Amino acid sequence: MMGFMGITRPFHKDSVDDYQGVLVPLEQAIRHPAVMAEYERRRWEEEVRESDVSVASIPEAGMKRGDKASEVDTERGILAKIVTPVYSPNTIEGLRAEVVGDGGEESVYNLKSRVINKAIQDIDMGRYNWNLFILCGFGWFADNLWLQGIAMILPSLSAEFGISETEVRYTTCALFLGLCLGAFVWGIGSDIIGRRLAFNVTLALAGIFGIAAGAAPNWIGACGLFAALGVGVGGNLPVDGALYLEFLPEASGKLLTLLSIWWPVGQLVASLIGWAF
């Protein structure tokens, strides 16, 4: 139902009221294994630091000199007796220590961002993340499809409008001017209006002006439409990665690099279409 609403209402802002029953109390939350391992490491360091027991004070009675295994077992046994939990990852105190850390004063925005990132990490990869991988991948697919397609139609433009092979190359110059402008405007604009709206608008610009370029009355008009197309393509390139990264768990960060696999797929499809026609 929520997916259908996302299609029919693309500018709808999500609210916590739309997800009744999804909220889980902190004490019942299942934390990510990497988070639990970090808690265990920090707890061990803190307890050892507070303990008066050191390796040098471990009694050696009953152990042979050089018996490292016995020394380690004895050390663990003594430390296990004095170890008491300092905090739990499923308490507000533990979450606060995890977010704030040992650093100095930080802005409220950074602290809230860390809380959200921790929640995404605990949720881990799910169907939503993989659907977003495909969606953002198709964005890069479409971007490179347009770039490769324009490069392939330059000879046809030259023949259609009677432009020399030297002058027709300025078509790509107009395109790249649009790419630079789009990357600058939408890279900053997506921080202001939101990633989803920027993603939809940039792809819409690319589609509208790309289709309109097919009906260009002359070469100058085609260059202008390709420049407008470049604004959409150039804006979509940074928005794609930023949109996916915001919902990507830290432990799955390598998938952001894997997202670039859609780029050559777009080039391949454009080349196959050009070869067929």
Coordinates of C-alpha atoms in Angstrom, one line a residue, residues 5-193:
M5 CA 1.1 5.7 -2.5
G6 CA 4.7 6.5 -3.3
I7 CA 3.8 6.2 -7.0
T8 CA 0.5 8.0 -7.0
R9 CA 1.7 10.7 -4.5
P10 CA 5.3 11.4 -5.4
F11 CA 5.5 14.6 -3.3
H12 CA 3.9 13.1 -0.2
K13 CA 6.0 13.5 2.9
D14 CA 6.2 10.4 5.1
S15 CA 5.1 10.6 8.7
V16 CA 5.5 8.3 11.6
D17 CA 1.7 8.0 11.7
D18 CA 1.9 6.1 8.4
Y19 CA 3.8 3.2 10.0
Q20 CA 1.7 2.2 12.9
G21 CA 3.1 -0.9 14.7
V22 CA 6.6 -0.5 13.2
L23 CA 8.2 1.2 16.2
V24 CA 10.0 -1.2 18.5
P25 CA 11.0 -0.3 22.0
L26 CA 14.8 0.1 22.5
E27 CA 15.0 -2.7 25.1
Q28 CA 13.4 -5.1 22.5
A29 CA 15.5 -3.9 19.5
I30 CA 17.8 -6.4 17.8
R31 CA 21.2 -4.6 17.4
H32 CA 23.5 -5.3 14.5
P33 CA 26.3 -7.8 15.2
A34 CA 29.0 -5.2 14.4
V35 CA 27.4 -2.9 17.1
M36 CA 27.3 -5.6 19.7
A37 CA 31.0 -6.4 18.9
E38 CA 31.9 -2.8 19.4
Y39 CA 30.1 -2.7 22.7
E40 CA 31.9 -5.8 23.9
R41 CA 35.2 -4.2 23.0
R42 CA 34.5 -0.9 24.7
R43 CA 33.2 -2.6 27.8
W44 CA 36.2 -4.8 28.0
E45 CA 38.6 -1.9 27.7
E46 CA 36.7 0.1 30.3
E47 CA 36.6 -2.7 32.8
V48 CA 40.2 -3.6 32.4
R49 CA 41.1 0.1 32.8
E50 CA 39.1 0.3 36.0
S51 CA 40.5 -3.0 37.4
D52 CA 43.5 -3.1 39.6
V53 CA 44.4 -6.5 38.2
S54 CA 47.2 -6.5 35.7
V55 CA 49.0 -9.3 33.9
A56 CA 52.0 -8.9 36.2
S57 CA 49.9 -9.5 39.3
I58 CA 48.4 -12.8 38.1
P59 CA 49.6 -15.6 40.4
E60 CA 51.9 -18.1 38.8
A61 CA 51.4 -20.9 41.3
G62 CA 50.7 -24.2 39.7
M63 CA 51.9 -22.9 36.2
K64 CA 55.0 -23.8 34.4
R65 CA 57.2 -21.0 33.2
G66 CA 56.5 -20.3 29.5
D67 CA 53.1 -22.0 29.6
K68 CA 51.3 -19.2 27.7
A69 CA 48.0 -21.1 27.4
S70 CA 47.7 -21.4 31.2
E71 CA 48.6 -17.8 31.7
V72 CA 45.9 -16.7 29.3
D73 CA 43.3 -19.0 30.9
T74 CA 44.2 -17.7 34.4
E75 CA 44.0 -14.1 33.3
R76 CA 40.6 -14.6 31.8
G77 CA 39.4 -16.3 34.9
I78 CA 40.4 -13.6 37.2
L79 CA 39.1 -10.8 34.9
A80 CA 35.8 -12.7 34.5
K81 CA 35.3 -12.5 38.3
I82 CA 35.7 -8.8 38.5
V83 CA 33.9 -7.9 35.3
T84 CA 30.4 -6.3 35.7
P85 CA 28.4 -4.8 32.9
V86 CA 28.8 -1.1 32.7
Y87 CA 26.0 -0.4 30.2
S88 CA 23.8 -2.2 27.8
P89 CA 23.3 -1.4 24.1
N90 CA 19.6 -1.7 24.6
T91 CA 19.4 1.2 27.1
I92 CA 19.2 4.9 26.5
E93 CA 22.4 5.4 28.4
G94 CA 24.2 2.9 26.2
L95 CA 22.8 4.5 23.0
R96 CA 23.8 7.9 24.3
A97 CA 27.4 6.7 24.9
E98 CA 27.5 5.1 21.5
V99 CA 26.3 8.3 19.7
V100 CA 28.2 10.9 21.7
G101 CA 31.4 8.9 22.2
D102 CA 34.5 10.5 23.6
G103 CA 34.4 13.5 21.3
G104 CA 33.8 17.1 22.3
E105 CA 30.8 19.2 21.7
E106 CA 28.9 18.5 18.5
S107 CA 26.0 20.0 16.7
V108 CA 22.5 18.6 17.3
Y109 CA 22.3 17.8 13.6
N110 CA 25.3 15.5 13.8
L111 CA 24.0 13.7 16.8
K112 CA 20.6 13.2 15.3
S113 CA 22.3 11.9 12.1
R114 CA 24.2 9.4 14.1
V115 CA 21.1 8.1 15.8
I116 CA 19.4 7.6 12.4
N117 CA 22.5 5.9 11.0
K118 CA 22.6 3.5 14.0
A119 CA 18.9 2.6 13.3
I120 CA 19.6 2.0 9.7
Q121 CA 22.6 -0.2 10.6
D122 CA 20.4 -2.3 13.0
I123 CA 17.6 -2.7 10.4
D124 CA 20.3 -3.9 7.9
M125 CA 19.7 -4.6 4.3
G126 CA 16.1 -5.4 3.4
R127 CA 13.7 -5.4 0.4
Y128 CA 13.4 -1.6 0.5
N129 CA 17.2 -1.2 0.2
W130 CA 17.4 -3.6 -2.7
N131 CA 14.5 -1.9 -4.5
L132 CA 16.3 1.4 -4.0
F133 CA 19.4 -0.1 -5.4
I134 CA 17.5 -1.0 -8.6
L135 CA 15.8 2.4 -8.7
C136 CA 18.9 4.4 -8.3
G137 CA 20.7 2.0 -10.7
F138 CA 18.1 2.8 -13.4
G139 CA 18.9 6.4 -12.8
W140 CA 22.5 5.9 -13.7
F141 CA 21.4 3.6 -16.5
A142 CA 19.3 6.3 -18.1
D143 CA 22.0 9.0 -17.6
N144 CA 24.7 7.1 -19.6
L145 CA 22.1 5.9 -22.1
W146 CA 21.5 9.6 -23.0
L147 CA 25.2 10.4 -23.1
Q148 CA 26.0 7.5 -25.3
G149 CA 23.0 8.1 -27.6
I150 CA 23.9 11.7 -28.3
A151 CA 27.4 10.8 -29.2
M152 CA 26.1 8.2 -31.7
I153 CA 23.7 10.6 -33.5
L154 CA 26.2 13.2 -34.3
P155 CA 26.7 12.0 -37.9
S156 CA 22.9 11.9 -38.4
L157 CA 22.7 15.5 -37.0
S158 CA 25.4 16.6 -39.5
A159 CA 23.5 15.1 -42.4
E160 CA 20.1 16.3 -41.2
F161 CA 20.9 20.0 -40.8
G162 CA 23.8 20.3 -43.2
I163 CA 26.4 21.0 -40.5
S164 CA 30.1 20.1 -41.1
E165 CA 31.6 17.4 -39.0
T166 CA 33.7 20.0 -37.2
E167 CA 30.8 22.2 -36.2
V168 CA 28.5 19.4 -35.2
R169 CA 30.9 18.5 -32.4
Y170 CA 29.7 21.6 -30.5
T171 CA 26.6 19.6 -29.8
T172 CA 28.4 17.7 -27.1
C173 CA 29.8 21.1 -25.9
A174 CA 26.2 22.3 -25.3
L175 CA 25.4 19.0 -23.6
F176 CA 28.4 19.2 -21.2
L177 CA 27.6 22.8 -20.4
G178 CA 24.2 21.5 -19.2
L179 CA 25.9 18.7 -17.3
C180 CA 28.0 21.2 -15.4
L181 CA 25.1 23.5 -14.6
G182 CA 22.8 20.6 -13.6
A183 CA 25.4 19.0 -11.2
F184 CA 26.0 22.3 -9.5
V185 CA 22.3 23.3 -9.2
W186 CA 20.8 20.0 -8.2
G187 CA 23.7 18.9 -6.1
I188 CA 23.0 21.8 -3.8
G189 CA 19.3 21.9 -4.5
S190 CA 18.7 18.3 -3.4
D191 CA 19.9 19.3 0.1
I192 CA 17.2 22.0 0.2
I193 CA 14.2 20.4 -1.4

